[in-house]
Short mmCIF file of C-alpha atoms and ligand atoms in Angstrom, two decimals:
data_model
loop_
_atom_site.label_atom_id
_atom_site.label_comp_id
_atom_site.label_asym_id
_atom_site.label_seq_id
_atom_site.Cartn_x
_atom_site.Cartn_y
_atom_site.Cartn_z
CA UNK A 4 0.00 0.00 0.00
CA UNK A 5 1.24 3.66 -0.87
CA UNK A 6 2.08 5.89 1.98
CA UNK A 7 -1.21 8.23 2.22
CA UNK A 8 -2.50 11.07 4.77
CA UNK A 9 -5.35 9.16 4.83
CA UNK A 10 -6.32 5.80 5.30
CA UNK A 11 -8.44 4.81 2.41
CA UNK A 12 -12.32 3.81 3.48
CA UNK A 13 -14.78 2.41 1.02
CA UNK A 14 -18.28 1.37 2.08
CA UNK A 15 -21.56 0.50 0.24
CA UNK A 16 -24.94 -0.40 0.28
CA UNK A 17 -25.51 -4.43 0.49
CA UNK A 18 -23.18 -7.09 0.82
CA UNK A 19 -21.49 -6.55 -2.05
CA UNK A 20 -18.51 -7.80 -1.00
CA UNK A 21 -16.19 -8.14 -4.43
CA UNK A 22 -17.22 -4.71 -5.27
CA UNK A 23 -16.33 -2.91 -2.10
CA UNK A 24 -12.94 -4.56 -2.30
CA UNK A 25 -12.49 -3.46 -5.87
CA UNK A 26 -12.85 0.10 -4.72
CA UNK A 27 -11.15 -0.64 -1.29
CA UNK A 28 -7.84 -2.13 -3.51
CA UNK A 29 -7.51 0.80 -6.19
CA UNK A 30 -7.66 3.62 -3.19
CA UNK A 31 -5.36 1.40 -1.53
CA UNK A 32 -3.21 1.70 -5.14
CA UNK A 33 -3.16 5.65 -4.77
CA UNK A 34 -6.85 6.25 -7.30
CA UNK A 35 -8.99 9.11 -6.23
CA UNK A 36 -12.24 8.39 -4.30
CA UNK A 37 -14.47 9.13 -7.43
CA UNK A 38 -12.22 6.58 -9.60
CA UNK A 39 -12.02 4.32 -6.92
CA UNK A 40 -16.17 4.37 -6.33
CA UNK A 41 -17.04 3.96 -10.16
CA UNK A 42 -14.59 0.88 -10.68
CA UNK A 43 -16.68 -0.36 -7.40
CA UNK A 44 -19.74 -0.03 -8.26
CA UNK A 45 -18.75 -1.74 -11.79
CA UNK A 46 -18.31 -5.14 -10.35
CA UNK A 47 -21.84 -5.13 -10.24
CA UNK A 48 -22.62 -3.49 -13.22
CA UNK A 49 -21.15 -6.24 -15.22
CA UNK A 50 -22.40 -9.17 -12.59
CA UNK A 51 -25.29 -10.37 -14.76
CA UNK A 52 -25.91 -12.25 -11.44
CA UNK A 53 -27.39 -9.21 -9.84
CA UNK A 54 -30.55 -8.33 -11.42
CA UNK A 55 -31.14 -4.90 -10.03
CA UNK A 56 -28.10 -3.35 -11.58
CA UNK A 57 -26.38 -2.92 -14.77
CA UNK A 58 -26.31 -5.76 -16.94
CA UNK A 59 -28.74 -8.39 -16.34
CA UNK A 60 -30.64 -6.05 -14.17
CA UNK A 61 -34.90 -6.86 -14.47
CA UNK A 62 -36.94 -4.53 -16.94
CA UNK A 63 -39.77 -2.49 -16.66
CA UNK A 64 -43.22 -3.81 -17.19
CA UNK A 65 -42.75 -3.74 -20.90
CA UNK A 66 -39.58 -5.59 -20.87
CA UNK A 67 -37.22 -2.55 -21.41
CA UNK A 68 -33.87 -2.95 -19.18
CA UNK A 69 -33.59 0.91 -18.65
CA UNK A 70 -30.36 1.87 -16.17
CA UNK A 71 -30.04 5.17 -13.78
CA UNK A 72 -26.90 6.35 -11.91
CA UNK A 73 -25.35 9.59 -10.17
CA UNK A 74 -21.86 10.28 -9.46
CA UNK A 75 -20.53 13.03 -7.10
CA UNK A 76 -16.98 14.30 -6.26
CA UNK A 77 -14.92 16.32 -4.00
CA UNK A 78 -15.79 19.26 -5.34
CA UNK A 79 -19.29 19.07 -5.41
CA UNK A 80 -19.31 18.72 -9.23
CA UNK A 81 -22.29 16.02 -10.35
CA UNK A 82 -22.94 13.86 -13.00
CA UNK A 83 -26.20 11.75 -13.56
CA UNK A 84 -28.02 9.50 -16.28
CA UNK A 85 -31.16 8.13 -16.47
CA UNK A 86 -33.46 5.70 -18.51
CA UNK A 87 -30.13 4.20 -20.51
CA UNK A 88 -30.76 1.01 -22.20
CA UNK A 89 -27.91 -0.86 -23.63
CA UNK A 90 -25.19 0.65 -21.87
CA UNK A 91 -23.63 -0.91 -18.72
CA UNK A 92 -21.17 1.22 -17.10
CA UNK A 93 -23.61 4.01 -15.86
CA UNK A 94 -21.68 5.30 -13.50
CA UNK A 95 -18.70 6.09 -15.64
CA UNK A 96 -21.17 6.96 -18.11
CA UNK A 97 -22.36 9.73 -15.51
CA UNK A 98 -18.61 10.99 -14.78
CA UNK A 99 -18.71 11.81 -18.33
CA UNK A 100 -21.65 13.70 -18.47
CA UNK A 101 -19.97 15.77 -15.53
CA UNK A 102 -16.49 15.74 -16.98
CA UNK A 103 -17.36 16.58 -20.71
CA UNK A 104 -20.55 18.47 -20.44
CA UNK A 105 -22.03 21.73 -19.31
CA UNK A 106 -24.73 19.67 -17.53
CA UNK A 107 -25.59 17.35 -14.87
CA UNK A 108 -28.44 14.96 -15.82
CA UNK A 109 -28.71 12.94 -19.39
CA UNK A 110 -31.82 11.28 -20.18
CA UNK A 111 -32.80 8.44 -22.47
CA UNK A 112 -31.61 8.69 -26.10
CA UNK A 113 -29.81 11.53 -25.32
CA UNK A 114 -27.47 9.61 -22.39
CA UNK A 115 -27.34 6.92 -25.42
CA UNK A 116 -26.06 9.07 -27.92
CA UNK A 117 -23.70 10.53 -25.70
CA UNK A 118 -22.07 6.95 -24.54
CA UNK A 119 -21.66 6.44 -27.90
CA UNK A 120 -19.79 9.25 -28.76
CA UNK A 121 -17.98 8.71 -25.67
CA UNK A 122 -16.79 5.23 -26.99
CA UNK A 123 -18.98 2.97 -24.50
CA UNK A 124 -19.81 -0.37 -25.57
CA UNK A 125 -23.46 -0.94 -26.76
CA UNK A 126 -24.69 -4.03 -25.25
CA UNK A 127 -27.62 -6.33 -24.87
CA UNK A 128 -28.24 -5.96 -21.16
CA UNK A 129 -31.43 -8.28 -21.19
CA UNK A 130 -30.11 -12.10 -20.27
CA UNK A 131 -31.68 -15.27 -20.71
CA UNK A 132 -31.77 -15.36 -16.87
CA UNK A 133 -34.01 -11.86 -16.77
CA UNK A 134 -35.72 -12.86 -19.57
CA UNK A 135 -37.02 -16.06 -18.01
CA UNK A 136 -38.09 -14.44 -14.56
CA UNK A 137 -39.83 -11.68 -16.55
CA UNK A 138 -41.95 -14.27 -18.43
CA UNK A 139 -42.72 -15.58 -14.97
CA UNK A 140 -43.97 -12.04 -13.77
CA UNK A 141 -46.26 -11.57 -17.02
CA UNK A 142 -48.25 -14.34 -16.09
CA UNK A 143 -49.59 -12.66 -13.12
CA UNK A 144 -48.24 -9.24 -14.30
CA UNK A 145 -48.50 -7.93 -10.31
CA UNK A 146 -46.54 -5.09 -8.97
CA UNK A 147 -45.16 -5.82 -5.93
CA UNK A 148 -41.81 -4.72 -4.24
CA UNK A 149 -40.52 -7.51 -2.23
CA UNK A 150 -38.77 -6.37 0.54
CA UNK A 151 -34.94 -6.75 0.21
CA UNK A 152 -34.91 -9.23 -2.01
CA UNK A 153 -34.27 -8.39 -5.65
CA UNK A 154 -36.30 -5.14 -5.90
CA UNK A 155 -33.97 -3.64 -3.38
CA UNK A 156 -29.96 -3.90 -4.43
CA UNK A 157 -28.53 -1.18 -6.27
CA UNK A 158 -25.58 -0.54 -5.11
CA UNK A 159 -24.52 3.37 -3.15
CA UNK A 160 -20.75 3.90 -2.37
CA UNK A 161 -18.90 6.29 -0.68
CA UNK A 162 -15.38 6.42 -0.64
CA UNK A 163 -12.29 8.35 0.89
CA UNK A 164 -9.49 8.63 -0.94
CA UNK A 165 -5.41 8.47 0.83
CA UNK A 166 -5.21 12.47 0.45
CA UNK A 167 -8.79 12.77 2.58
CA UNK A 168 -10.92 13.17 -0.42
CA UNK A 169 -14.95 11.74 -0.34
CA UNK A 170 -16.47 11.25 -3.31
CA UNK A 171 -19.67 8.50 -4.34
CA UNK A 172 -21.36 7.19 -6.65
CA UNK A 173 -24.61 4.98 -7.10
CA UNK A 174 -26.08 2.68 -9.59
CA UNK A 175 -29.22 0.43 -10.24
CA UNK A 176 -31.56 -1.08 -13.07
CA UNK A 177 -34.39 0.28 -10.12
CA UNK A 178 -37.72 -1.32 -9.29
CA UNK A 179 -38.23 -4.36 -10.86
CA UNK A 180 -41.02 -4.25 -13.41
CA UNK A 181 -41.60 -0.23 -12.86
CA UNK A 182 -43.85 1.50 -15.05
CA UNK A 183 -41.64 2.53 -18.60
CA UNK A 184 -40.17 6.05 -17.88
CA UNK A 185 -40.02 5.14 -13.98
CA UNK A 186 -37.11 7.25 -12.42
CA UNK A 187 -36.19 6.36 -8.49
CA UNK A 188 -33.81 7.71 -6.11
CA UNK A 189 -30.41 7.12 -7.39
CA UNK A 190 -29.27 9.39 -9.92
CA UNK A 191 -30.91 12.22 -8.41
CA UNK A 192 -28.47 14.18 -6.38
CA UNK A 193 -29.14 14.53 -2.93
CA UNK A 194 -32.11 11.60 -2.91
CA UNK A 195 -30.02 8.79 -3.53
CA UNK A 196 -26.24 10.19 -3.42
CA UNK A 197 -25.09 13.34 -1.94
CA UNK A 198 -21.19 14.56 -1.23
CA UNK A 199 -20.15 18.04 0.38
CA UNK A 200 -16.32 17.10 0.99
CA UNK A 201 -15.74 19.82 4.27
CA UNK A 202 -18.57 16.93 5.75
CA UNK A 203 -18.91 13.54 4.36
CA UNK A 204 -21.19 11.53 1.91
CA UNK A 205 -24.19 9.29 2.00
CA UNK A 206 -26.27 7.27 -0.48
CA UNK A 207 -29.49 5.29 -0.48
CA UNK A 208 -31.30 2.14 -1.50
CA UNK A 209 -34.69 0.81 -1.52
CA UNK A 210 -37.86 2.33 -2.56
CA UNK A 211 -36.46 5.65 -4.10
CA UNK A 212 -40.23 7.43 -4.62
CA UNK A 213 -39.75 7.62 -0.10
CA UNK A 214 -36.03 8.59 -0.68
CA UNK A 215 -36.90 11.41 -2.94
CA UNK A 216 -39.52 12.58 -0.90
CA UNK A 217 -37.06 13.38 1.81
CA UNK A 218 -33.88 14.30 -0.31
CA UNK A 219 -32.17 11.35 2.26
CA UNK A 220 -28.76 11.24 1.50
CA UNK A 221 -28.52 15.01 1.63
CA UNK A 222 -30.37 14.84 4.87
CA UNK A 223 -27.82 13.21 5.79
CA UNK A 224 -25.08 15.23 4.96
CA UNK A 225 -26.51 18.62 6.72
CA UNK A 226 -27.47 16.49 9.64
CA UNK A 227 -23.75 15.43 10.05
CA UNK A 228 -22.65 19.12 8.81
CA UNK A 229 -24.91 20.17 12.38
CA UNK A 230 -23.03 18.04 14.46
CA UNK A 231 -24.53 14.31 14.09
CA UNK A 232 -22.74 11.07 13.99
CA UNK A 233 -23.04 9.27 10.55
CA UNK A 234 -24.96 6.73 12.46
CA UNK A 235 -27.13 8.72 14.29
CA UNK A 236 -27.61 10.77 10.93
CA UNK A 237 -29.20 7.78 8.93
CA UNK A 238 -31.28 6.84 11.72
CA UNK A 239 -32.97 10.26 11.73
CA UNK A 240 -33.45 10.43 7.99
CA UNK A 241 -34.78 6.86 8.36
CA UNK A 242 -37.01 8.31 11.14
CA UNK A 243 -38.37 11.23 9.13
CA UNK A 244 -39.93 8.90 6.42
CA UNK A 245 -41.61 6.54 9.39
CA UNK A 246 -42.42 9.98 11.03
CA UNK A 247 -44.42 11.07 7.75
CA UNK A 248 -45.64 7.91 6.05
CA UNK A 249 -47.77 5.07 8.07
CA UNK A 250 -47.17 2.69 5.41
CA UNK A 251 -43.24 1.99 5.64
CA UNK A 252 -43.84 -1.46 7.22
CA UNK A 253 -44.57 -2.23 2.88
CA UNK A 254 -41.02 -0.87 1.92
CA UNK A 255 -37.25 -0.82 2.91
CA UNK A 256 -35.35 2.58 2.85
CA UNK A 257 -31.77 2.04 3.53
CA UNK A 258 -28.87 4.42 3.66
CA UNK A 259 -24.83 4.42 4.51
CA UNK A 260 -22.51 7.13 5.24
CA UNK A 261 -19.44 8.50 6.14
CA UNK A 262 -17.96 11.58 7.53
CA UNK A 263 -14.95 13.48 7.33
CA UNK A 264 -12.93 11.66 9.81
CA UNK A 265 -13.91 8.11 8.51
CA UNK A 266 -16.76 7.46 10.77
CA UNK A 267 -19.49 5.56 9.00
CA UNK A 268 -22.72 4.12 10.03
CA UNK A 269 -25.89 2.74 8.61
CA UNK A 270 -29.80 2.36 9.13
CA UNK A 271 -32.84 0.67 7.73
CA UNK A 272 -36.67 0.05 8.22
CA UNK A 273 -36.44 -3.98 7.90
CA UNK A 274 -33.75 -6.05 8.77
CA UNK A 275 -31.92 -8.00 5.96
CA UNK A 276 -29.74 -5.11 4.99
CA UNK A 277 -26.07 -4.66 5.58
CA UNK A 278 -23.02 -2.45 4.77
CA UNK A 279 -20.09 -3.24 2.93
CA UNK A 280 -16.76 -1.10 4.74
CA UNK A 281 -13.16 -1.60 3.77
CA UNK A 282 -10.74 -0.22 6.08
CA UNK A 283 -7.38 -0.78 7.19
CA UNK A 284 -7.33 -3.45 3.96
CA UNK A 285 -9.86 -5.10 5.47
CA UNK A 286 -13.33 -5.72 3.56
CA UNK A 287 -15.96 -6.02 6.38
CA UNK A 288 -19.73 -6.73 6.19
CA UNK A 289 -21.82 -5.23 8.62
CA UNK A 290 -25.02 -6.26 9.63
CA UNK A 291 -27.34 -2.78 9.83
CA UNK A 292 -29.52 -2.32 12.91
CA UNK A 293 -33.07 -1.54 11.25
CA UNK A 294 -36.23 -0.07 13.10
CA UNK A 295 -38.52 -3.04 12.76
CA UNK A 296 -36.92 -5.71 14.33
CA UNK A 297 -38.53 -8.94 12.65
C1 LIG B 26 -34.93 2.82 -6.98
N1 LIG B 26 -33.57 2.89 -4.99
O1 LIG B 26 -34.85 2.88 -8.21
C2 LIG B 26 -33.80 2.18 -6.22
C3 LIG B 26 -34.20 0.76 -6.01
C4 LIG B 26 -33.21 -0.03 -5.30
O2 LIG B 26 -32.14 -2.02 -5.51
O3 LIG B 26 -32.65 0.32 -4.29
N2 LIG B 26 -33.01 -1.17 -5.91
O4 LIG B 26 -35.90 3.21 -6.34
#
């Protein structure tokens, strides 16, 4: 491992254990906290095993495998697609729009055009696996997020970088079988990802309509700014959608984050979810305390 200021921290949503310690192994190899979250968060982009992001991720009701994603860096510069079919690396796709455009959100054909231009590889991102379990769901055709299984995996990461640096990024296929032209949480900055480097980061999973409602991750980040442990932080933000919505024993919100100093903590509505966090070069999983215990 270089010598750094910092020690290196990467944590993210799930256990998504080969993709934290991708990000976890290039900060440890001197990349910067943005880099280092967007070749995380790739592992699962390209796992056609996960089926709520990237490739292989489940398609709207109409069978349309439509991809959203947000990226955020140290100096609160933002980058963010939505509705991209065909293209798997989102995320990197979103740097771009940040890096190489006046703007921060691409939509659609427009995100497409642009990650061709760019030089990303078009791709078939429906499998024979989705395919199959989709064919399954049109015989009954019902809407209905399960609660941490499937609907519920996109994966939010937050790293810190050897020179101090926080910077995230988050990326999902979103709700299984959503309505065509459904957007969620995660590439909407401050719902489902939100950096302000002088304080720390956060980012979201689960049902993104209650995570937009209360901007969460930013939430987050100005409840920390005021003083709040990152633990503490998520369980308040967690608290304001139970506070404000008597339904949340349907649907999981979930959220991570990290501060300045390298605290982290987590929080959830049902148990099931847990936190990826490498530190010290070593790749932990930790199980989240959630407000409903069973
Ligand atoms: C969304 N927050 O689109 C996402 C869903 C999710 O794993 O977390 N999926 O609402």
């Amino acid at each position: 491992m270089k010598s750094m200021k910092y020690d290196p921290i990467a944590i993210c949503t799930w256990g998504f254990v080969s993709a934290n310690a991708a990000a976890g192994k290039a900060l440890a190899s001197g990349m910067t906290a943005l880099d280092a979250a967007i070749v995380g968060v790739a592992v699962e982009e390209e796992d056609i095993r996960n089926t709520t992001v990237g490739k292989g991720g489940a398609p709207d009701r109409e069978g349309n495998v439509t991809l959203d994603a947000s990226v955020m860096d140290q100096y609160g510069n933002c980058g963010a697609v939505v509705c991209v079919e065909n293209y798997t690396n989102v995320a990197a796709l979103a740097k771009k729009v940040m890096t190489e455009t006046p703007h921060v959100m691409l939509a659609g054909e427009g995100a497409q055009e642009f990650a061709e231009k760019q030089g990303f590889k078009k791709e078939e991102l429906f499998t024979e696996n989705s395919k199959k379990e989709y064919r399954e769901w049109l015989k009954t055709a019902e809407y209905k997020p399960i609660i941490n299984i499937e609907n519920h995996d996109t994966i939010g990461m937050i790293c810190r970088d050897g020179n101090g640096d926080i910077s995230g990024a988050c990326t999902t296929s979103g709700l299984s079988y959503k309505m065509k032209g459904r957007v969620g949480d995660s590439p909407i900055i401050g719902a489902g990802l939100f950096i302000d480097n002088e304080v720390g980061g956060a980012a979201a999973t689960g049902m993104g309509e209650e995570i937009m409602k209360s901007v969460g991750s930013f939430l987050i980040v100005e409840l920390m700014r005021n003083g709040m442990s990152p633990q503490d932080a998520c369980e308040e933000a967690v608290m304001r959608t139970i506070r404000k919505n008597p339904g949340f024993k349907d649907f999981q919100v979930a959220y991570v984050a990290m501060n300045k100093k390298g605290e982290t903590g987590s929080y959830c509505i049902h148990k099931g979810f847990a936190m990826m966090e490498y530190r010290d070069g070593v790749n932990s999983r930790i199980d989240t305390a959630s407000y409903l215990k069973d």
